[in-house]
mmCIF file with all atom_site columns, C-alpha atoms in Angstrom:
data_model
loop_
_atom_site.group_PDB
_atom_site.id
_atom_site.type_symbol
_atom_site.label_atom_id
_atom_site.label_alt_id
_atom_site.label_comp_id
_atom_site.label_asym_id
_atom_site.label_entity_id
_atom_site.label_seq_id
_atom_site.pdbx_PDB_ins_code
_atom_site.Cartn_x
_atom_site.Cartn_y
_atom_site.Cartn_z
_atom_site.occupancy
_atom_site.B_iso_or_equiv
_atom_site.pdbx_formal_charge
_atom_site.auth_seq_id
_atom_site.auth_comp_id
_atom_site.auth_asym_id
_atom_site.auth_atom_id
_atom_site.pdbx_PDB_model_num
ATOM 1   C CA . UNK Y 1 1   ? -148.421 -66.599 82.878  1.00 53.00 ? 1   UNK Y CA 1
ATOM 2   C CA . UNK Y 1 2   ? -149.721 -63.321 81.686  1.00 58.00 ? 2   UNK Y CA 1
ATOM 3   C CA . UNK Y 1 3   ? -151.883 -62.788 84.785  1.00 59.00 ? 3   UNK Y CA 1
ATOM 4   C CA . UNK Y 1 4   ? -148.534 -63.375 86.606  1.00 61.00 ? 4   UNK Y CA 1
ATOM 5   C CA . UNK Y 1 5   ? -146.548 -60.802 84.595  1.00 56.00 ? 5   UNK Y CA 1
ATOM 6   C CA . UNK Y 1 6   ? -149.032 -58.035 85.224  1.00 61.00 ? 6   UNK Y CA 1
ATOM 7   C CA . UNK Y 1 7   ? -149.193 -58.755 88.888  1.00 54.00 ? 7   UNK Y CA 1
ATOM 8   C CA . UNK Y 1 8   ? -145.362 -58.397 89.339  1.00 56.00 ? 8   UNK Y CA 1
ATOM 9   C CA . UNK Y 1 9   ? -145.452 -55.754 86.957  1.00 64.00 ? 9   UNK Y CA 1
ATOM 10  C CA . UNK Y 1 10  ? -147.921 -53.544 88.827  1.00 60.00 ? 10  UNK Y CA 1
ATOM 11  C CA . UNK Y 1 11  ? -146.095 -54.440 92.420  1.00 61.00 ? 11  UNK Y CA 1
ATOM 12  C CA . UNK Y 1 12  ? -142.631 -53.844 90.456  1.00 63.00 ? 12  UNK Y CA 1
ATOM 13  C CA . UNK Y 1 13  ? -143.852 -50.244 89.705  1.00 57.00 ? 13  UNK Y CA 1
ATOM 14  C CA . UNK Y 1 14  ? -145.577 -49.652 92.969  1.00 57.00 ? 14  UNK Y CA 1
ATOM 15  C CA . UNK Y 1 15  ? -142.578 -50.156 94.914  1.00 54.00 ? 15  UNK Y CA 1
ATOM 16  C CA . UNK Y 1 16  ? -140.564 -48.083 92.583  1.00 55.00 ? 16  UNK Y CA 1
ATOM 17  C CA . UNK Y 1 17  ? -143.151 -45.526 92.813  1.00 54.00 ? 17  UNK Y CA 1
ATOM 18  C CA . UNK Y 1 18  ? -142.596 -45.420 96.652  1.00 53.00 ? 18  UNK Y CA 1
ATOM 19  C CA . UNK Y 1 19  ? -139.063 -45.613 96.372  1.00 51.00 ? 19  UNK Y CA 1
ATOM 20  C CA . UNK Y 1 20  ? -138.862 -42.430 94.509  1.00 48.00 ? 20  UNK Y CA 1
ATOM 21  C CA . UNK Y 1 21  ? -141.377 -40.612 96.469  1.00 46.00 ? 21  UNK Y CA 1
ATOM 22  C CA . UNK Y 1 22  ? -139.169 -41.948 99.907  1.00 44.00 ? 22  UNK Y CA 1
ATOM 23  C CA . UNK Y 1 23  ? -135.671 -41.048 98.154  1.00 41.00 ? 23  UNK Y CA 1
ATOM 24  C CA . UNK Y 1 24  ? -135.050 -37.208 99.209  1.00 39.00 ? 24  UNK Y CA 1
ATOM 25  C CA . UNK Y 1 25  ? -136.012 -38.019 102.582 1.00 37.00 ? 25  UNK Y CA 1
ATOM 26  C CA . UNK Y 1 26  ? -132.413 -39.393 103.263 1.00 33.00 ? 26  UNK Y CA 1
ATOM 27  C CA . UNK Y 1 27  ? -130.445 -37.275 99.888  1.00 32.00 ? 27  UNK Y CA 1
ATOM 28  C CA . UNK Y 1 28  ? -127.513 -35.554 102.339 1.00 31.00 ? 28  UNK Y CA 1
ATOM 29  C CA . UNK Y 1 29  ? -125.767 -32.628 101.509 1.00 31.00 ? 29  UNK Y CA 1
ATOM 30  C CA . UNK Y 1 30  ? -121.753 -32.538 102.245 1.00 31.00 ? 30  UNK Y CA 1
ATOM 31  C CA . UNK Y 1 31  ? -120.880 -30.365 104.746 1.00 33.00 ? 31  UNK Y CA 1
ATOM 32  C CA . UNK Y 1 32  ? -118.454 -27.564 103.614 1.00 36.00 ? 32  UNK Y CA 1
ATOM 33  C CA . UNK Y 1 33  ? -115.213 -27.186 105.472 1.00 37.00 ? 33  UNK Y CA 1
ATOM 34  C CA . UNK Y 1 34  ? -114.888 -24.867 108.542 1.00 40.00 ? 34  UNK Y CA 1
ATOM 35  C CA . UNK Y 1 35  ? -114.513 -21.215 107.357 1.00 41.00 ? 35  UNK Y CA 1
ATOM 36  C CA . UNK Y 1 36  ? -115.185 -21.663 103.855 1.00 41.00 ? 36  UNK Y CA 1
ATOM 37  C CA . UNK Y 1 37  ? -118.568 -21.101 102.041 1.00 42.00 ? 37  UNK Y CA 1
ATOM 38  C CA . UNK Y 1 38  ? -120.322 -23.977 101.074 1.00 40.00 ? 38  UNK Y CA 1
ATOM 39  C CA . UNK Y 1 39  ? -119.480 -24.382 96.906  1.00 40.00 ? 39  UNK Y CA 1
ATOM 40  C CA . UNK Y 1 40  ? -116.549 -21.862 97.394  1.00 44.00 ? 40  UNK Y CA 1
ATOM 41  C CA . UNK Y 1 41  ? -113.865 -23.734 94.510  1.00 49.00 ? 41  UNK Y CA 1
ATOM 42  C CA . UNK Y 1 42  ? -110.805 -23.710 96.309  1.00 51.00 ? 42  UNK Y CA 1
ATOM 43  C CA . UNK Y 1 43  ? -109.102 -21.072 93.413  1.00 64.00 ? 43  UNK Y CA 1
ATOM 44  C CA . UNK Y 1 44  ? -111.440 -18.554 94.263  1.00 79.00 ? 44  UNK Y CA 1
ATOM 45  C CA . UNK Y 1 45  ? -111.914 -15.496 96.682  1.00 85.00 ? 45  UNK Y CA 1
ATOM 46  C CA . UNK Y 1 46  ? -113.755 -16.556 99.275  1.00 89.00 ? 46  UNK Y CA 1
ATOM 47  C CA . UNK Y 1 47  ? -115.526 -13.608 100.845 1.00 90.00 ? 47  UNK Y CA 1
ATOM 48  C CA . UNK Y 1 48  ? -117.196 -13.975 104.275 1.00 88.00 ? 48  UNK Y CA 1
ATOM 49  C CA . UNK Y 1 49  ? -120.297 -12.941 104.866 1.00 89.00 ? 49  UNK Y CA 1
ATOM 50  C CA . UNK Y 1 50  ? -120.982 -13.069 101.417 1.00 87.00 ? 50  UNK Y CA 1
ATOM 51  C CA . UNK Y 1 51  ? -124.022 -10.238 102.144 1.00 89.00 ? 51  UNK Y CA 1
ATOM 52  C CA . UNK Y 1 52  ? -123.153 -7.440  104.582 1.00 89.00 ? 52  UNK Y CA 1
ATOM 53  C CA . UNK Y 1 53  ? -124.645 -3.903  105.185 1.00 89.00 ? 53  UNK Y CA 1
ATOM 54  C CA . UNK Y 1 54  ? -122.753 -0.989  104.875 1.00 89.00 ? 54  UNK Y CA 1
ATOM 55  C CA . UNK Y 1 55  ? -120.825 0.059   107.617 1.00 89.00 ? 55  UNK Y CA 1
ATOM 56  C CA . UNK Y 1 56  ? -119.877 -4.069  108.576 1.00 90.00 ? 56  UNK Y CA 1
ATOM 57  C CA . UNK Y 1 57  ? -116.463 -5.714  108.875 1.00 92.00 ? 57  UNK Y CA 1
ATOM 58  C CA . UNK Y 1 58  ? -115.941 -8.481  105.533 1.00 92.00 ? 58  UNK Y CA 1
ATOM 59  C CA . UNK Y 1 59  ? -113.086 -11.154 105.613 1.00 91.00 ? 59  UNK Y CA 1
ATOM 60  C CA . UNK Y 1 60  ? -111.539 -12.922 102.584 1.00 90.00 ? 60  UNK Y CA 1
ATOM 61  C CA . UNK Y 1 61  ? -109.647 -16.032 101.727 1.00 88.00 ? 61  UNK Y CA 1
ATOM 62  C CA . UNK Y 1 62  ? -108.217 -17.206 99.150  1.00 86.00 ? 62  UNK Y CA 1
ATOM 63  C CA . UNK Y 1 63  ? -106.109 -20.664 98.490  1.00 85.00 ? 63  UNK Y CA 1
ATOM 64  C CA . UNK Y 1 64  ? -105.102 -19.425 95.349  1.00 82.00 ? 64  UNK Y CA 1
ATOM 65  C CA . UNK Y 1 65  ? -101.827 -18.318 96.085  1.00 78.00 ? 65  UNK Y CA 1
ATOM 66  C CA . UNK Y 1 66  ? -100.542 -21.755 97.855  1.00 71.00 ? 66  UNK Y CA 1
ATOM 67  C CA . UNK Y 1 67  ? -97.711  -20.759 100.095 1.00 65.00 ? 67  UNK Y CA 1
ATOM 68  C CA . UNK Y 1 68  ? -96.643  -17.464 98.475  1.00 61.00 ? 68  UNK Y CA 1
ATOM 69  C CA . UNK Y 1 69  ? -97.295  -14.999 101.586 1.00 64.00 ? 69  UNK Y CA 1
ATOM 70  C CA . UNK Y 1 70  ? -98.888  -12.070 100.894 1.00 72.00 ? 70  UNK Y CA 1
ATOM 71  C CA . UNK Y 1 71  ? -101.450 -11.178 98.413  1.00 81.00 ? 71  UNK Y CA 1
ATOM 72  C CA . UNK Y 1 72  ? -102.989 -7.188  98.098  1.00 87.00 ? 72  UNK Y CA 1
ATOM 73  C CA . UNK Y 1 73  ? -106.849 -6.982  98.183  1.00 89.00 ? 73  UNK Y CA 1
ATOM 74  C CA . UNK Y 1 74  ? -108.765 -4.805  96.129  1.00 89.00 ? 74  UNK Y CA 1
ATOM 75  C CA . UNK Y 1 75  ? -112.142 -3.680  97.538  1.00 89.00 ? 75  UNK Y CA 1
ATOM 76  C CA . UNK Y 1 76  ? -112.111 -0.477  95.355  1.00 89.00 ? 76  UNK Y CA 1
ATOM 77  C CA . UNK Y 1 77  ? -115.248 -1.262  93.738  1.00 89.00 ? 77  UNK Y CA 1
ATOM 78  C CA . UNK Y 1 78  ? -117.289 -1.307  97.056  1.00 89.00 ? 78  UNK Y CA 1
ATOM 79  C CA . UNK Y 1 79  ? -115.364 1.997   98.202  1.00 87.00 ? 79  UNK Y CA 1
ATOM 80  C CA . UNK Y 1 80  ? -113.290 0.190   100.801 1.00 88.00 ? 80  UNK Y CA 1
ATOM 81  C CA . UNK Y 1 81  ? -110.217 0.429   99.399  1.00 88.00 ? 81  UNK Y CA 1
ATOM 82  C CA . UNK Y 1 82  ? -106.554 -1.720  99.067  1.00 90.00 ? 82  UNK Y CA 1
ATOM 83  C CA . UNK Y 1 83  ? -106.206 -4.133  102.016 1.00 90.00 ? 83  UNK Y CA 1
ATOM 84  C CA . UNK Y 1 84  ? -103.313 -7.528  102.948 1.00 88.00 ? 84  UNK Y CA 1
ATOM 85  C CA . UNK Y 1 85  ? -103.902 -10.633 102.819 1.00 86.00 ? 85  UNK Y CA 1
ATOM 86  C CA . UNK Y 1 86  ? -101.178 -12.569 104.629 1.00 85.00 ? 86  UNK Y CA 1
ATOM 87  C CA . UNK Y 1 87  ? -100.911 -16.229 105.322 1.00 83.00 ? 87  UNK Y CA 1
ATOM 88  C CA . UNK Y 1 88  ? -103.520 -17.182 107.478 1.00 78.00 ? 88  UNK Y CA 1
ATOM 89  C CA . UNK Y 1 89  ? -103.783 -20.411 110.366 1.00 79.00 ? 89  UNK Y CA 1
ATOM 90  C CA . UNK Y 1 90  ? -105.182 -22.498 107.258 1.00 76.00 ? 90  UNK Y CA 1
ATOM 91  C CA . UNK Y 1 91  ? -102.148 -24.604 105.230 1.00 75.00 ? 91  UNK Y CA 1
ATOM 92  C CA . UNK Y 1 92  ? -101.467 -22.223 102.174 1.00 79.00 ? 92  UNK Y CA 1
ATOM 93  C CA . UNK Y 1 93  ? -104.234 -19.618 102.803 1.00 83.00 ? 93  UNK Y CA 1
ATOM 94  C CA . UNK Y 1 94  ? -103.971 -16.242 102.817 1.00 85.00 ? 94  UNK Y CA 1
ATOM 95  C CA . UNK Y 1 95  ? -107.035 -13.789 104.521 1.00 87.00 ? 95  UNK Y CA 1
ATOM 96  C CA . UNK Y 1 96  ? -107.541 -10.194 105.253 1.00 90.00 ? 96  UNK Y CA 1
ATOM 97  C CA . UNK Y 1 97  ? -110.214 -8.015  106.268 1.00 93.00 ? 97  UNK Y CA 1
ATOM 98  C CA . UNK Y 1 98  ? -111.814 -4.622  105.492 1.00 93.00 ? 98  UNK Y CA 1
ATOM 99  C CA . UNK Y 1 99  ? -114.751 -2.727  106.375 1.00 93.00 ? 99  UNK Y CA 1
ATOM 100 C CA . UNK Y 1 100 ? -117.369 -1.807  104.126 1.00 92.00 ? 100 UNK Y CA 1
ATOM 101 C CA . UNK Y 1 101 ? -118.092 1.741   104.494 1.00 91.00 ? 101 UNK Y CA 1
ATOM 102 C CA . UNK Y 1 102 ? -121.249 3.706   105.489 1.00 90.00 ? 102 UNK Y CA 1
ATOM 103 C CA . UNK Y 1 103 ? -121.749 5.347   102.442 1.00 89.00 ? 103 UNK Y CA 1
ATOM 104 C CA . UNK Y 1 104 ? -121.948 1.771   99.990  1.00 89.00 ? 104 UNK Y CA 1
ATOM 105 C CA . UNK Y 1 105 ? -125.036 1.558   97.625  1.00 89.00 ? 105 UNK Y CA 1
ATOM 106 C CA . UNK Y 1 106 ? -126.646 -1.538  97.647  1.00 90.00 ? 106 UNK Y CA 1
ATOM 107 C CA . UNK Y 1 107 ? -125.291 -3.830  95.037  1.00 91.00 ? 107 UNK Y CA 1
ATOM 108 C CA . UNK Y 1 108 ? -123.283 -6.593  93.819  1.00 92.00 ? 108 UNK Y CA 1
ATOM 109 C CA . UNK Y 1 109 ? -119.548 -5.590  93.922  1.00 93.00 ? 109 UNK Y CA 1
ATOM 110 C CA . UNK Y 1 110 ? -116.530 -7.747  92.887  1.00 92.00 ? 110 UNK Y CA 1
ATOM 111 C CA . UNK Y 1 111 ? -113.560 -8.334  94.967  1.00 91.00 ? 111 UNK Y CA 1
ATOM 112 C CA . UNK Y 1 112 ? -110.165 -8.985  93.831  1.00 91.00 ? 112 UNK Y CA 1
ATOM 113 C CA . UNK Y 1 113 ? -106.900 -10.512 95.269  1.00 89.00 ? 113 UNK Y CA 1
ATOM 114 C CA . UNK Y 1 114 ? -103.421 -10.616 92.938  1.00 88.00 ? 114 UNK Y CA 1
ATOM 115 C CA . UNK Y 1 115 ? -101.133 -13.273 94.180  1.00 83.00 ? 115 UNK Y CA 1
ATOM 116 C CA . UNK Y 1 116 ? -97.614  -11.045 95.180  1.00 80.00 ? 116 UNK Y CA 1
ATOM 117 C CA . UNK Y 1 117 ? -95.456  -13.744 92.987  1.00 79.00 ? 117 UNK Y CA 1
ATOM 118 C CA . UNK Y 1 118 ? -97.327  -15.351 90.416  1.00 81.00 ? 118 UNK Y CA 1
ATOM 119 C CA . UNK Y 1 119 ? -99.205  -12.042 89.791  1.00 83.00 ? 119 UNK Y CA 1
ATOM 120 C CA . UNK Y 1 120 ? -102.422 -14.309 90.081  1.00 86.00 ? 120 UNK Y CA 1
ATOM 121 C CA . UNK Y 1 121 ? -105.892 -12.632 90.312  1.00 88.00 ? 121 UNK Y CA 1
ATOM 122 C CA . UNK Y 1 122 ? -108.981 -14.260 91.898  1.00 89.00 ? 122 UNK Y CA 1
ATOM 123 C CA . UNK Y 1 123 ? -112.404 -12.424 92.649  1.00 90.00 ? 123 UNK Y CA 1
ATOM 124 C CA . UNK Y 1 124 ? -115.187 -12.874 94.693  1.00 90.00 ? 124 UNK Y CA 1
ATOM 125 C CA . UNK Y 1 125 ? -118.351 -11.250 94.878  1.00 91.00 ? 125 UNK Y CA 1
ATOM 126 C CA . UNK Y 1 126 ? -119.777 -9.292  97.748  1.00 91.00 ? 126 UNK Y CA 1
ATOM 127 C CA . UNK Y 1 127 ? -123.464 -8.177  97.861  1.00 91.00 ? 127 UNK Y CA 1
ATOM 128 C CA . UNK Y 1 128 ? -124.178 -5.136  99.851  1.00 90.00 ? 128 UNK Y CA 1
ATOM 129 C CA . UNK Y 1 129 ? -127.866 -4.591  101.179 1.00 89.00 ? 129 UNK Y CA 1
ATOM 130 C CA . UNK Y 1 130 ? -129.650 -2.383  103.006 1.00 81.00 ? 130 UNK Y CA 1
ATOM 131 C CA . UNK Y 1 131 ? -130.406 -4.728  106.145 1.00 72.00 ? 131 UNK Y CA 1
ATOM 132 C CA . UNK Y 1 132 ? -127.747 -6.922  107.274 1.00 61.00 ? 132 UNK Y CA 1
ATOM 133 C CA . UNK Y 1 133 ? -127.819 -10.669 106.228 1.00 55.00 ? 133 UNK Y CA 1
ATOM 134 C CA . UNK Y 1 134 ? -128.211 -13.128 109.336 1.00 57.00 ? 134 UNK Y CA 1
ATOM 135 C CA . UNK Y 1 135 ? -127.298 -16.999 108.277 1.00 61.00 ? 135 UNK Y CA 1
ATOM 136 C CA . UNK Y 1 136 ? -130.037 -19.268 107.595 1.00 61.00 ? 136 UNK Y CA 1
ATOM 137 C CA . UNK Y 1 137 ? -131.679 -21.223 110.022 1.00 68.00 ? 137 UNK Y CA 1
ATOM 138 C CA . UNK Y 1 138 ? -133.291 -24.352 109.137 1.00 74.00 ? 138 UNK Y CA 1
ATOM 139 C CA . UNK Y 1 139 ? -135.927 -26.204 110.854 1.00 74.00 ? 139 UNK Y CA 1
ATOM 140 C CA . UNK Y 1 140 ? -135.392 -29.097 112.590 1.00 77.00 ? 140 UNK Y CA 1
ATOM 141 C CA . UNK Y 1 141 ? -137.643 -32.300 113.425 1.00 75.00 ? 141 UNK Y CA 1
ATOM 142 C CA . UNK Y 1 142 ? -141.334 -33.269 112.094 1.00 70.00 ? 142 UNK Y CA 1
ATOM 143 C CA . UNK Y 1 143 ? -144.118 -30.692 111.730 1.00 67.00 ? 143 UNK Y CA 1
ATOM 144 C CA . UNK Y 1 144 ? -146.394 -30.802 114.938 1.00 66.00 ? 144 UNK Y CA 1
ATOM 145 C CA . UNK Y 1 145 ? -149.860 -30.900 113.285 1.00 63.00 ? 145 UNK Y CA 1
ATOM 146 C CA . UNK Y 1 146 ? -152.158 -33.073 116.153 1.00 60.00 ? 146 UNK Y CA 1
ATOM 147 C CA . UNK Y 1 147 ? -153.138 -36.756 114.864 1.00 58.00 ? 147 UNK Y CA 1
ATOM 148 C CA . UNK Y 1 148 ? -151.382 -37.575 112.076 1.00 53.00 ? 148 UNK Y CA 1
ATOM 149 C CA . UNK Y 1 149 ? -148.508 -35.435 110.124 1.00 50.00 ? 149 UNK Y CA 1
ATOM 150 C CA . UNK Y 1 150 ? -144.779 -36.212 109.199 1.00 53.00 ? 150 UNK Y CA 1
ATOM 151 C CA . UNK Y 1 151 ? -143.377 -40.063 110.506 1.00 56.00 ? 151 UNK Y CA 1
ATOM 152 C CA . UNK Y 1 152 ? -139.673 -38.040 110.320 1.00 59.00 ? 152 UNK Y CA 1
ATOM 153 C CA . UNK Y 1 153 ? -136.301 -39.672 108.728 1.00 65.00 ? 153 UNK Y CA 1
ATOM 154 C CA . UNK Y 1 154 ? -136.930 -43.453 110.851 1.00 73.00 ? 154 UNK Y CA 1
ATOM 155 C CA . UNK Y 1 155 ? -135.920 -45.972 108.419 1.00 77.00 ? 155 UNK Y CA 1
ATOM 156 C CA . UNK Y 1 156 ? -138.469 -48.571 110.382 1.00 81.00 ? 156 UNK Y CA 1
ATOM 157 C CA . UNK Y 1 157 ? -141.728 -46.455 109.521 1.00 78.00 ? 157 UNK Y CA 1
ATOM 158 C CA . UNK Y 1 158 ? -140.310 -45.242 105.959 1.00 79.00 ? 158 UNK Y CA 1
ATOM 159 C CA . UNK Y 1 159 ? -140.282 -49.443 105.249 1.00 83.00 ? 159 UNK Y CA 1
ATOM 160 C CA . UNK Y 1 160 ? -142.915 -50.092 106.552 1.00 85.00 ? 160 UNK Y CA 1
ATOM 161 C CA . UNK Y 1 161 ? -144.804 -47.405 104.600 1.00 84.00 ? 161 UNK Y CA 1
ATOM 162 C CA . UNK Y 1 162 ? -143.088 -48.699 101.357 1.00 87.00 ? 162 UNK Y CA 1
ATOM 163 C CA . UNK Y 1 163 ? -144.163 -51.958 102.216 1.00 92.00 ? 163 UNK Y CA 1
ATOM 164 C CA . UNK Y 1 164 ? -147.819 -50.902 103.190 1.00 92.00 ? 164 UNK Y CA 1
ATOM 165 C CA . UNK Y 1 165 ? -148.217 -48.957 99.124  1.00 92.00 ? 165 UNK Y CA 1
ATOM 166 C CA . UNK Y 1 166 ? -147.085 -51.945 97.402  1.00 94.00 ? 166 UNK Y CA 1
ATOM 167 C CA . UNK Y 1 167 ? -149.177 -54.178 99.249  1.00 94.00 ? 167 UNK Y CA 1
ATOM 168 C CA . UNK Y 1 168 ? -152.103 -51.903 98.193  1.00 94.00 ? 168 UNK Y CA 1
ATOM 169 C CA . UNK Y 1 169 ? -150.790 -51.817 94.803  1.00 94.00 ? 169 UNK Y CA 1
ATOM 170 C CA . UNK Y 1 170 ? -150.589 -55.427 94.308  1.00 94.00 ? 170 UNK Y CA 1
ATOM 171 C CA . UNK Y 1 171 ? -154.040 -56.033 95.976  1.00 91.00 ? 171 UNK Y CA 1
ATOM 172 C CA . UNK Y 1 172 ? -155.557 -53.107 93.675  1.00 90.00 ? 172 UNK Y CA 1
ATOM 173 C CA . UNK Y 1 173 ? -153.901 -54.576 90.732  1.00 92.00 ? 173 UNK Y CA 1
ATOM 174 C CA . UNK Y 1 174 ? -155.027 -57.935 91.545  1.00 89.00 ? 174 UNK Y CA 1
ATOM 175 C CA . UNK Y 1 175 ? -158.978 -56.559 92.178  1.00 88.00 ? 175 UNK Y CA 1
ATOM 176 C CA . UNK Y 1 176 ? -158.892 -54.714 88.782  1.00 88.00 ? 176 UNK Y CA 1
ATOM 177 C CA . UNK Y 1 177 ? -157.276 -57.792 86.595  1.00 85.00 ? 177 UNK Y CA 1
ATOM 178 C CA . UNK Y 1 178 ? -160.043 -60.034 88.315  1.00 83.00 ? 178 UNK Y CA 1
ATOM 179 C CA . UNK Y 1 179 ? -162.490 -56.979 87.598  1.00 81.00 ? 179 UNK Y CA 1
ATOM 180 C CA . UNK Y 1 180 ? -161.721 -57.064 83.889  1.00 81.00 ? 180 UNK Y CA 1
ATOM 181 C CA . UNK Y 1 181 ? -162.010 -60.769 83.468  1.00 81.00 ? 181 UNK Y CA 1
ATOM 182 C CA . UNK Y 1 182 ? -165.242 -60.270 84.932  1.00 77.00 ? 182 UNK Y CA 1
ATOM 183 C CA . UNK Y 1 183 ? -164.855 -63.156 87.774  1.00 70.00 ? 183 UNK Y CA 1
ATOM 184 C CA . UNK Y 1 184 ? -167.603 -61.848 89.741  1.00 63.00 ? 184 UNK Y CA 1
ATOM 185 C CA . UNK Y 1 185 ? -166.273 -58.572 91.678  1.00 59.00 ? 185 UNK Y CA 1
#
């Protein structure tokens, strides 16, 4: 009974083991809606790109305001100026642009939008560099290494994998109990 328990046991935590080291393979992110930055909350300025260099065009959004019309921009701190938002194609958007000029330091500079009716005021943030920010690109497929190197995201060869480690861990479990009863190994 007890040689039984140790043999599950041992399988039990190879497999869990592999299961954990498998799991991120397949973790998806959600995908964030057209237009808006992903992890933008839906009260807040959204500012687009979120890096620029001076002298490039910004836009901003903002669902704060629901269906109120307009909303007046504030892009002061950056040197840009006042600037509209109106209602944009979105359902109960509003967006504008501006231009950040030549002259901005680098820096992080805040952004700010006051509903015209409620008097509501979101910010968003707007990093200025000195080179300008191209989006990330992020590689696709397995690693091309020669014999051997990544099996990729098939569920078939991540199984069979899992299967292969707890077959070794049950058989190396089994060799070491046998080993320390001293059965002849």
């Amino acid at each position: 009974m007890r040689r039984t328990a140790r043999l599950l046991t041992g399988t039990t935590l190879a497999v869990a083991a592999a299961g954990t080291l498998t799991a991120p393979v397949y973790a998806g992110g959600t995908a964030a809606p057209a237009g808006r930055p992903h992890g933008a909350p839906a009260g807040s300025l959204e500012v687009y790109p979120s890096s620029v260099a001076p002298g490039e065009q910004v836009a901003v959004n903002t669902a704060a305001c629901g269906g109120e019309g307009t909303s007046d921009g504030d892009a002061t701190a950056v040197g840009a100026g006042r600037f509209a938002l109106a209602p944009s194609t979105r359902e109960r958007e509003a967006s504008g642009r501006f231009r950040v000029p030549p002259s901005a330091q680098p820096g992080t500079y805040e952004i700010v939008a006051t509903c015209a009716e409620s008097g509501r005021r979101v910010t968003g943030d707007l990093v200025v560099t000195l080179t300008s920010g191209s989006p990330q690109v992020y590689p696709r497929g397995s690693v091309k290494t020669g014999i051997g190197g990544a099996l990729g995201p098939d569920p078939v060869q991540t199984a069979a994998g899992v299967a292969a480690l707890a077959v070794a861990a049950a058989g190396g479990t089994w060799l070491l109990h046998r080993r320390a009863r001293g059965d002849g190994i």
